[in-house]
Coordinates of C-alpha atoms and ligand atoms in Angstrom, one line a residue:
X80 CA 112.6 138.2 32.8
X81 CA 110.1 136.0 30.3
X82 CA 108.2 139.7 29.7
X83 CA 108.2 143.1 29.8
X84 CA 106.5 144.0 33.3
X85 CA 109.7 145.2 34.6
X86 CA 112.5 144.2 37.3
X87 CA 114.0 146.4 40.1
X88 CA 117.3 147.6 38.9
X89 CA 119.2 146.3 42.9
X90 CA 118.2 145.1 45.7
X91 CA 119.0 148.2 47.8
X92 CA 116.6 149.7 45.2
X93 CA 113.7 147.4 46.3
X94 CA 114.5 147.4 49.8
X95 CA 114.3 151.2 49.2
X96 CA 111.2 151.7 47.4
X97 CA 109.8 148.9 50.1
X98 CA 110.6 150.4 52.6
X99 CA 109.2 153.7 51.4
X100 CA 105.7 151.8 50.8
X101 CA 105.8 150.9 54.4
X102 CA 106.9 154.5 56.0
X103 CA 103.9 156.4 55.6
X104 CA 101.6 158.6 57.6
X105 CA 101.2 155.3 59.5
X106 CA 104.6 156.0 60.6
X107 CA 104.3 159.5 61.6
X108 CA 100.2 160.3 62.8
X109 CA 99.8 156.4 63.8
X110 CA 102.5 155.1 65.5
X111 CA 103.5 158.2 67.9
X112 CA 100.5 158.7 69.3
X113 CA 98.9 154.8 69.2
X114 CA 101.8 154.0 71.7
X115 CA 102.1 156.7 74.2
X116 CA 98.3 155.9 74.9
X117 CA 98.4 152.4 75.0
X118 CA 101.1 152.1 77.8
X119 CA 104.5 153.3 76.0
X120 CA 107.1 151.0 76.1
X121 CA 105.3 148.3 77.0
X122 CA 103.0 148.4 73.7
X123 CA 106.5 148.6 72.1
X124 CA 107.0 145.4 73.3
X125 CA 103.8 143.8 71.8
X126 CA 104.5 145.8 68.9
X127 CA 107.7 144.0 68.5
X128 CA 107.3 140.2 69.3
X129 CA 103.6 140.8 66.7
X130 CA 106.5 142.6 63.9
X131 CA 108.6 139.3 64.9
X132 CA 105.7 136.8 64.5
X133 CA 103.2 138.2 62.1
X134 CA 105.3 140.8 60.4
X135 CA 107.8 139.2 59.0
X136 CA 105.9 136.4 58.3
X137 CA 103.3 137.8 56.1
X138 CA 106.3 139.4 54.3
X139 CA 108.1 136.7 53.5
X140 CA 104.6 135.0 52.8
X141 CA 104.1 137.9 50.0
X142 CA 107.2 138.4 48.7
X143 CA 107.3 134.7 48.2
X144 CA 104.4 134.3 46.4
X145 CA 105.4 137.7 44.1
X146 CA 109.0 136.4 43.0
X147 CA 107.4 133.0 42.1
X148 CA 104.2 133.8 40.1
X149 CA 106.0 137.2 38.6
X150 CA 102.1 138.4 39.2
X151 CA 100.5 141.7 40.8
X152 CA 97.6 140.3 43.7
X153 CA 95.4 139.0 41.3
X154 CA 97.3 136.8 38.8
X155 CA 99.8 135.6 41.8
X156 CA 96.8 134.0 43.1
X157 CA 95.6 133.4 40.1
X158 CA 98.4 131.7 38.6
X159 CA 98.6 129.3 42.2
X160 CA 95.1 128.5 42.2
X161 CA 92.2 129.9 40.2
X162 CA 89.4 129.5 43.0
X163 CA 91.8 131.8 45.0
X164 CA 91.8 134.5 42.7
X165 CA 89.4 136.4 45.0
X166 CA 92.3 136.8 48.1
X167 CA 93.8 138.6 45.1
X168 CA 90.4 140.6 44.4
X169 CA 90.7 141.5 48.1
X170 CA 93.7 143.1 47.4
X171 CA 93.2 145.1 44.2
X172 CA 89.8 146.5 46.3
X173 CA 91.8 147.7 49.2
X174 CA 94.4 149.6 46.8
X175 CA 91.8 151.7 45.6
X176 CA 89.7 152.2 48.3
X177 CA 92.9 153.4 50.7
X178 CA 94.8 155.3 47.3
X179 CA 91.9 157.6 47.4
X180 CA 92.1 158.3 50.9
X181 CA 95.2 158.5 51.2
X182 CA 95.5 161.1 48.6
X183 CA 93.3 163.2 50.3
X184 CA 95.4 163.7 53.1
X185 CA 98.8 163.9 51.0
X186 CA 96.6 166.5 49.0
X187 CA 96.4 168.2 52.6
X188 CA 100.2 167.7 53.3
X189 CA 101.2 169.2 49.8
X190 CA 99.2 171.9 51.0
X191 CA 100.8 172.6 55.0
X192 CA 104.1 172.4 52.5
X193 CA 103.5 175.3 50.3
X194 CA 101.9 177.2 53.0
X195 CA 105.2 177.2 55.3
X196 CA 107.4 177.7 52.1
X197 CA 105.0 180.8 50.9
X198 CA 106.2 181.9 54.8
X199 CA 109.0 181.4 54.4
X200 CA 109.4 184.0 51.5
X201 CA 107.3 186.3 53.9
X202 CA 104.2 185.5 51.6
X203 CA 100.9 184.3 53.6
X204 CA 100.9 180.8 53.6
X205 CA 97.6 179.9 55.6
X206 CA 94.9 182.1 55.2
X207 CA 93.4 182.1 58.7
X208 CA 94.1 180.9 62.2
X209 CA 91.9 177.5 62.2
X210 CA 93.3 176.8 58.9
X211 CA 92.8 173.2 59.5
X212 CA 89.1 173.5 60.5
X213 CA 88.9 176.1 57.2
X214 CA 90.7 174.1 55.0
X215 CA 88.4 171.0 54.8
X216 CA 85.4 173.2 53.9
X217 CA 87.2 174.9 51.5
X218 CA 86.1 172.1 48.5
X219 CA 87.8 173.4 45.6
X220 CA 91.3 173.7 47.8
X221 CA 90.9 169.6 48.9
X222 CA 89.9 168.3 45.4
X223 CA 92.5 170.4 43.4
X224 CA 95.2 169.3 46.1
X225 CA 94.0 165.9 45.9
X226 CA 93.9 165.9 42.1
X227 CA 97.4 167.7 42.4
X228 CA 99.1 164.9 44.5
X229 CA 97.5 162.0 42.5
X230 CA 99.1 163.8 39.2
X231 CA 102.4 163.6 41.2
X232 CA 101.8 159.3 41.5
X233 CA 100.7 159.1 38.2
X234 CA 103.7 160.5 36.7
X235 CA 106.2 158.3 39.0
X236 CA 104.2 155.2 38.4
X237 CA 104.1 155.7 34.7
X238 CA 107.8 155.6 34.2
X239 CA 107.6 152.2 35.7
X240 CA 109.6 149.9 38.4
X241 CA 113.3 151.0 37.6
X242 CA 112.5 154.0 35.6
X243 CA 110.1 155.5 38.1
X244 CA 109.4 153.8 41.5
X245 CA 113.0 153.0 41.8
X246 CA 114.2 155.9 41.1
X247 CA 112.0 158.4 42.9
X248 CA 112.9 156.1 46.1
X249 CA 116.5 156.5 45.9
X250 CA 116.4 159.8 46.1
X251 CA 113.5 160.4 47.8
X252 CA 114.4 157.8 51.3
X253 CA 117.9 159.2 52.1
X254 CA 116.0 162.9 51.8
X255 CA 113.2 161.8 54.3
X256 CA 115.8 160.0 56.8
X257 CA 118.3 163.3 56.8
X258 CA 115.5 165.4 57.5
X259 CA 114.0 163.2 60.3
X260 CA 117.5 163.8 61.8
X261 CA 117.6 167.2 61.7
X262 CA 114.4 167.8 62.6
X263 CA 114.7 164.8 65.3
X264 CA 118.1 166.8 66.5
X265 CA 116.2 170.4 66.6
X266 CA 113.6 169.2 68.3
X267 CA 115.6 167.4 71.1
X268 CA 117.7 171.0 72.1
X269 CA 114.1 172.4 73.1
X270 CA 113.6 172.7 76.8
X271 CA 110.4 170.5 78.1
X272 CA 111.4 167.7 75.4
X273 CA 111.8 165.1 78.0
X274 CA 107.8 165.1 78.1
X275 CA 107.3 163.5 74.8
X276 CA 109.6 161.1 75.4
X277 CA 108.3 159.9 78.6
X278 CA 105.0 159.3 76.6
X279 CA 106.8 157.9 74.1
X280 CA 108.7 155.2 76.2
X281 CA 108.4 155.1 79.9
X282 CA 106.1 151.1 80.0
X283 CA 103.2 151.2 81.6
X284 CA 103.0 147.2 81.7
X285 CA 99.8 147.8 84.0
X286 CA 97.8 148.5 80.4
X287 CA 98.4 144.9 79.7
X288 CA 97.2 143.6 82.2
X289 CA 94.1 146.0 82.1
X290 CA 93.4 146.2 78.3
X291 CA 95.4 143.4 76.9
X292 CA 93.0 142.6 73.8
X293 CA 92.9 146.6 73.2
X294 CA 96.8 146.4 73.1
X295 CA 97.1 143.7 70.9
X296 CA 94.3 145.2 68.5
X297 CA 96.0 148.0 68.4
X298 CA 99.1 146.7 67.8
X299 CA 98.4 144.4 65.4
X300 CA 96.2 146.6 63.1
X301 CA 98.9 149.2 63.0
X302 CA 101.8 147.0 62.0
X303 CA 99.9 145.4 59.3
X304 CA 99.0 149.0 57.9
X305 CA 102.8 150.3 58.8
X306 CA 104.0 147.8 57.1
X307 CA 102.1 148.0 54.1
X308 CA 100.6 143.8 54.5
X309 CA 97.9 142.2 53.6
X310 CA 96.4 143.9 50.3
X311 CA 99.0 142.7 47.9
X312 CA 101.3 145.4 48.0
X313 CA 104.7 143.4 48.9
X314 CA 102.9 140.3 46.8
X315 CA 103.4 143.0 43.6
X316 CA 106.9 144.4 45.0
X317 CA 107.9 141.1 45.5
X318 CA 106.9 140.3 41.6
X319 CA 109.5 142.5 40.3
X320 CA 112.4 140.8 42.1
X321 CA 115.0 139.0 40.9
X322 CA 115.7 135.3 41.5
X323 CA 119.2 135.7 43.0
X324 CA 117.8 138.3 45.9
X325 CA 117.9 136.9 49.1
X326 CA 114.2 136.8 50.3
X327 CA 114.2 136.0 53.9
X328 CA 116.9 138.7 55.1
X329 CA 114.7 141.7 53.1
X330 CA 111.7 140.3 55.1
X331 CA 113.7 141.1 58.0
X332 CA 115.1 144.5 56.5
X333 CA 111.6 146.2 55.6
X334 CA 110.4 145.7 58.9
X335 CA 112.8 146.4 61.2
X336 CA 113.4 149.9 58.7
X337 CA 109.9 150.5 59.3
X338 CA 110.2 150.7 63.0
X339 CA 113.4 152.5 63.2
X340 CA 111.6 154.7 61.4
X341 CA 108.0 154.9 63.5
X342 CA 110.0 155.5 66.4
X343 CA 111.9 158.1 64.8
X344 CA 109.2 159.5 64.0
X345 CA 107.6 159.6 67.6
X346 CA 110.9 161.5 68.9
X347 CA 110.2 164.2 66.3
X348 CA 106.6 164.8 66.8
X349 CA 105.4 163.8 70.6
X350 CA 109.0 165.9 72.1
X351 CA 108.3 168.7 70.0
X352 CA 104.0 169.2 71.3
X353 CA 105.2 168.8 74.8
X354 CA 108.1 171.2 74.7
X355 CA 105.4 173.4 73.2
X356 CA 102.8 172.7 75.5
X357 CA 100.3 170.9 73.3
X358 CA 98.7 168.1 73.8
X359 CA 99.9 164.5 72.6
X360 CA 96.0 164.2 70.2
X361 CA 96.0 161.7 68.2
X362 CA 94.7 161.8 64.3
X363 CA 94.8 164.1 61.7
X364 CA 94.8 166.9 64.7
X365 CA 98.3 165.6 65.6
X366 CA 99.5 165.8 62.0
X367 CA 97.9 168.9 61.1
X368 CA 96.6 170.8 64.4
X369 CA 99.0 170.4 66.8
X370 CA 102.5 170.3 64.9
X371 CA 101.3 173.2 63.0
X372 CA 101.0 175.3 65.9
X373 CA 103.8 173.8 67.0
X374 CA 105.7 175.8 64.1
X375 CA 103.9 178.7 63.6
X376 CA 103.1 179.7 67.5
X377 CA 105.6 177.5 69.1
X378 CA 108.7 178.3 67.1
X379 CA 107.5 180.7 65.0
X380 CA 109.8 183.5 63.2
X381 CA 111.8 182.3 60.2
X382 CA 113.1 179.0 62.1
X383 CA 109.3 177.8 62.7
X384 CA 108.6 178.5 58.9
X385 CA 112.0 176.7 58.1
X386 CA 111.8 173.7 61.0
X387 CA 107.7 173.5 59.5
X388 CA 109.0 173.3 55.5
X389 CA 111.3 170.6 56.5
X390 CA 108.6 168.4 58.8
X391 CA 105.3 168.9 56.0
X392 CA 108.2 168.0 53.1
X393 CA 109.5 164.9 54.7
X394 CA 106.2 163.6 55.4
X395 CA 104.8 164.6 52.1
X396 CA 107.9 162.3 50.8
X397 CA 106.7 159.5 53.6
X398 CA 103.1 160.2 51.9
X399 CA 104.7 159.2 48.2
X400 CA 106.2 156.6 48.6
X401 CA 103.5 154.7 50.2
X402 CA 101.0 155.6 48.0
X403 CA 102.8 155.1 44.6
X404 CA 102.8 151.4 45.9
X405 CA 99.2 151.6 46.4
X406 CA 98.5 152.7 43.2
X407 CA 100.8 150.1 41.6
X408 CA 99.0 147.3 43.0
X409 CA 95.9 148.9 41.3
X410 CA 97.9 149.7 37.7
X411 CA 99.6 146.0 37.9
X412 CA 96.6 144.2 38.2
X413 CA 95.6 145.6 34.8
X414 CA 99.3 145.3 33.3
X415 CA 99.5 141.6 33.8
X416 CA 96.2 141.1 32.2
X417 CA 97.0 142.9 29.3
X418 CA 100.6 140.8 29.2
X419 CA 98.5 137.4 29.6
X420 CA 96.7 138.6 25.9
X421 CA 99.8 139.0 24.7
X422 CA 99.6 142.5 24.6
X423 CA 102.1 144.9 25.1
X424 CA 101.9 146.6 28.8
X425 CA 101.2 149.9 27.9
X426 CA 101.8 151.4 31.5
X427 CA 101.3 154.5 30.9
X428 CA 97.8 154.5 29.8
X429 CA 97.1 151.8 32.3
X430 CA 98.2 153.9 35.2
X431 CA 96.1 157.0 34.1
X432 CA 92.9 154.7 33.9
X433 CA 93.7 153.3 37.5
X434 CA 94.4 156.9 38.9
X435 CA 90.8 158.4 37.4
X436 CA 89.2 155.6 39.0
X437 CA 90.4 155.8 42.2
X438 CA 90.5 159.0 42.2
X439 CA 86.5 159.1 41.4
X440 CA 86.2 156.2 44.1
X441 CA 88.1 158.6 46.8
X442 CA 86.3 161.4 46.1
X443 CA 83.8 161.3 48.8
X444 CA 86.3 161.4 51.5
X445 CA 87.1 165.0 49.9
X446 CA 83.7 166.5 49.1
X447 CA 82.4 165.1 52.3
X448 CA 84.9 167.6 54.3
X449 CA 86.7 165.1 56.6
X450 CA 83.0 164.4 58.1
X451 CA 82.5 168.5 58.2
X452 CA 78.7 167.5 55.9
X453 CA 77.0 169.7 54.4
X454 CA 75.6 171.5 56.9
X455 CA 79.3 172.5 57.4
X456 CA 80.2 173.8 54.0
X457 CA 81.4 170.2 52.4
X458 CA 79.6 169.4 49.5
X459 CA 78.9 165.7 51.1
X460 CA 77.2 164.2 53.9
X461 CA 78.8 161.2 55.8
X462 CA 77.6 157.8 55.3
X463 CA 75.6 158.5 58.5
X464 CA 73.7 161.4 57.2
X465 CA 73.4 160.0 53.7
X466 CA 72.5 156.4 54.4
X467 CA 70.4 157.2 57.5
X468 CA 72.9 155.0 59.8
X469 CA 73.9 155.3 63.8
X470 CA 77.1 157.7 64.0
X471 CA 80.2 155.2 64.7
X472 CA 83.6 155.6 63.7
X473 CA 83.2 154.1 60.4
X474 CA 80.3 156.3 59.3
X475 CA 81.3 159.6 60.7
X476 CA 83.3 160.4 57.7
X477 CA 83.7 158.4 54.0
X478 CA 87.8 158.5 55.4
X479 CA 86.8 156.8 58.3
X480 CA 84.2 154.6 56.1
X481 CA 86.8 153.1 53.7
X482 CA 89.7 152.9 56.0
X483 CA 87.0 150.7 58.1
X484 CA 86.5 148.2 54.8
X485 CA 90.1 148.1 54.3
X486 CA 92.3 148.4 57.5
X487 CA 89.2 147.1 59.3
X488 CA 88.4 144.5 57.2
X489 CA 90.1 143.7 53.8
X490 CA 93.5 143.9 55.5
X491 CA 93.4 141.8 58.0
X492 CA 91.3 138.8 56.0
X493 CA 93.8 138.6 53.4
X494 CA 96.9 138.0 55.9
X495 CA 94.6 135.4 57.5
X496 CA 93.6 133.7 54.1
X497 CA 97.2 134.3 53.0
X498 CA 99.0 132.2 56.1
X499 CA 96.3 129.7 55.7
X500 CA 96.4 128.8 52.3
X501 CA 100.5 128.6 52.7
X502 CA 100.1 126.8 55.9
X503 CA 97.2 124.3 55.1
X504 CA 96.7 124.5 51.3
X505 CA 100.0 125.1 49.2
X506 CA 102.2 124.4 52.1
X507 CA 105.6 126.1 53.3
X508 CA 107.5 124.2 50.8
X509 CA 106.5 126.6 48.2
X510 CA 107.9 129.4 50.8
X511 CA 111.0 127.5 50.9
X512 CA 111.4 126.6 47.4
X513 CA 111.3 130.3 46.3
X514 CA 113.4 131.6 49.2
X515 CA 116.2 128.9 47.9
X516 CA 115.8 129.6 44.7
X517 CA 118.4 132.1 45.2
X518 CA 120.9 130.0 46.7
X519 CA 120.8 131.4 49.9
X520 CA 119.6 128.8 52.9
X521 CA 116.3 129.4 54.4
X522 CA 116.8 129.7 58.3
X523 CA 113.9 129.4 60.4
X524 CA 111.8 127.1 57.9
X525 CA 110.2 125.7 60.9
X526 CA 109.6 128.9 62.6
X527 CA 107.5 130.3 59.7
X528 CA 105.9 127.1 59.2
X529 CA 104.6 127.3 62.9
X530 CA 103.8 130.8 62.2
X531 CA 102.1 130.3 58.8
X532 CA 99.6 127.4 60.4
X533 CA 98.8 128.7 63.6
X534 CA 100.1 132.2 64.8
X535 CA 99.3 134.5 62.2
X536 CA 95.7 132.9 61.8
X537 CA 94.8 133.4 65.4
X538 CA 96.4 136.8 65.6
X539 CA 94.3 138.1 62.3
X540 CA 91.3 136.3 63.9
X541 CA 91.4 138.3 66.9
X542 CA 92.3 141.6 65.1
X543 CA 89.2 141.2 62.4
X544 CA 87.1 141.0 65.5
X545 CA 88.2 143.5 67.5
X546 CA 88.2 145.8 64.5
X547 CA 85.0 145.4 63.6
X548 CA 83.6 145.7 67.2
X549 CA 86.2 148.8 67.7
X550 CA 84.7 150.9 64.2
X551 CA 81.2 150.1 64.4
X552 CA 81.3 151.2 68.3
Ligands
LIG659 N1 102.3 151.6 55.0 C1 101.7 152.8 54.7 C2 101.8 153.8 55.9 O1 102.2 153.4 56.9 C3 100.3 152.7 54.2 C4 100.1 151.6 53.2 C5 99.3 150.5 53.5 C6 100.8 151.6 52.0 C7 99.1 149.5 52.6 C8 100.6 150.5 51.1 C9 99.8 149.5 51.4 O2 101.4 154.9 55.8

């Protein structure tokens, strides 16, 4: 490499810490319950042909335009065209507004995962019986939790791409796949299982027919977010790759992981609330309701401590990994500046500044309690209470308020700008260029060009829509 912004140190390694970017609370609160309530099987199937079109599409679109710029969001676009330095903007924006968030809940799962370990040594892990419910009041508990798990990103994104990211993803993907299994394999040997996997799978195609749009919606705006598209986050991945890596067969790799991995994820969680006769909710009372009383009612005794360690430590991992590559999009951005002075990266420092201010930007979705308000013992009101605005989804909590701009909004515009400009502007040439820069042959050129031009724009159209209509409703 012409500089010092680093280089993964393999291709597994990438395809590792990529894939860890796109398994993520996504995976294992989204995914399960977002398809066994919109038909089962058959919004598997949508899921599937949108991964096939859009997915891997907007991957190769990003990688592409990483590897050949060498640039985080911003210079990439920067460096292809200066009036589109704002797709890149779009990007940078959407790091911090879903790192912050996104902390706040791995600050939560840190927490479930000392509170079954402290059980586990006969200690009292959770204090009360509605811990949940208590927990979000409880302001000093969230913000030292969330400062807690952004400490733990800082110090793997300071020690870089190889040194840190890498390395923390190598060990840290094997771990959260062999404790899937087990828990996947525990799960399965409990009578009443069959339940969850009925939801789970059995297709109700009559849902299409009856909510098709809803489907697709759905669908769509959880792929983009599993898979960790559209803000910039494979653009920077992608920026740290080496010429000779074969582009088009990871942007079939990360994807299809990712699934394996959502659905994996369904046949742990939705089995084990219907063997233990909760219901399939979807939300942070799946994650942290439901599969907690799961383990401590449910199972309970020393296997539902150990079985609840395992769960709250492999998604913590799941948590990590995602949002070390949020806050690398946020600590690049600032890296590759520094580099274009001529100055030396100092990542380090950089990542601290990025971390303190998205930290400060996510603090709201702490101090407001999860939408609990004031009045409720956060030290925050909503955006609706605060700003004097109609209670939708977006406004019922700062969470809700930011995923809105970003999932809702952010996300989906920068695909659609994305396949445009390739399509229409700098053409699929560039795509193919970079993907044969390696030597390999680019299969499918036409496929992607069709998808570039017209699929994924339509697609994205029709999600940014339905999104909006869906949060502000
Ligand atoms: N893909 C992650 C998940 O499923 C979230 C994420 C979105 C991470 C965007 C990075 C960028 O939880």
């Amino acid at each position: 490499m012409e500089n010092n912004r680093g280089q993964w140190g393999s291709n597994l390694g990438f395809i590792l810490a990529a894939v860890g970017s796109a398994v993520g609370l996504g995976n294992i609160w989204g995914f399960p319950y977002k398809c066994g309530a919109n038909g089962g099987g058959a919004f598997l199937l949508v899921y599937l042909i949108l991964a096939a079109l859009c997915g891997v599409t907007v991957m190769l679109g990003e990688l592409a335009i990483g590897r050949k710029t060498g640039r985080g969001a911003v210079g990439a676009y920067a460096s292809l065209a200066k009036k589109y330095t704002w797709v890149g903007y779009m990007g940078v924006a959407s790091g911090f507004l879903i790192v912050g968030f996104y902390s706040v809940l791995g600050g939560i799962v840190l927490r479930y995962t000392l509170g079954f370990l402290l059980n586990l040594f006969g200690a009292v892990g959770f204090s009360t019986d509605g811990f949940f419910g208590y927990w979000i009041a409880n302001m000093p508990g969230m913000v030292g939790f969330y400062a807690a798990f952004m400490l733990i990103n800082i110090i793997i994104v300071s020690g870089g791409i190889s040194g840190g990211i890498e390395k923390f993803s190598k060990i840290a993907m094997p771990a959260l796949f062999a404790i899937l299994v087990v828990v996947i394999v525990f799960v399965a040997c409990q009578p009443g299982a069959a339940g969850g996997y009925k939801f789970l799978f059995v297709p109700d195609f009559s849902v299409l027919a009856s909510d098709f749009f809803n489907v697709l919606k759905t669908a769509a705006g959880q792929m983009f977010f599993s898979l960790s598209l559209g803000m910039g986050c494979m653009i920077t991945y992608g920026s740290y790759l080496s010429k000779k890596e074969d582009l088009s067969g990871n942007s079939v790799i990360i994807p299809v992981a990712d699934t394996i991995v959502a659905l994996m994820a369904g046949m742990a969680v939705l089995p084990a609330c219907s063997a233990y006769g909760m219901e399939f909710g979807g939300g942070p009372g799946l994650l942290f309701v439901t599969m907690q009383t799961v383990f401590t009612q449910g199972m309970g005794g020393f296997i539902g401590n150990l079985m609840g360690f395992l769960f709250y430590f492999l998604v913590l991992i799941a948590a990590i990994t995602s949002s070390i590559s949020l806050l690398e999009v946020c600590t690049a951005f600032l890296i590759d500046k520094r580099i274009e002075k001529g100055q030396d990266p100092a990542r380090k420092k950089m990542t601290l500044i990025m971390a303190v201010i998205a930290f400060v930007v996510g603090l709201p979705t702490a101090l407001d309690g999860l939408g609990t308000n004031v009045a409720g013992g956060a030290w925050m009101n909503n955006p609706a209470e605060m700003f004097g605005l109609p209670v939708m989804t977006a406004t019922a909590d700062w969470l809700d308020f930011y995923d809105f701009l970003a999932e809702g909004v952010l996300m989906p515009l920068g695909a659609m700008v994305m396949s445009i400009l390739i399509g229409w502007v700098f053409g699929n040439k560039m795509v193919s260029d970079e993907v044969e820069a390696s030597g390999h042959k680019f299969k499918g050129a036409k496929y992607f060009e069709v998808c570039f031009k017209f699929i994924v724009p339509v697609i994205m159209a029709i999600v940014l829509v339905a999104q909006i209509t869906s949060f502000l409703g």
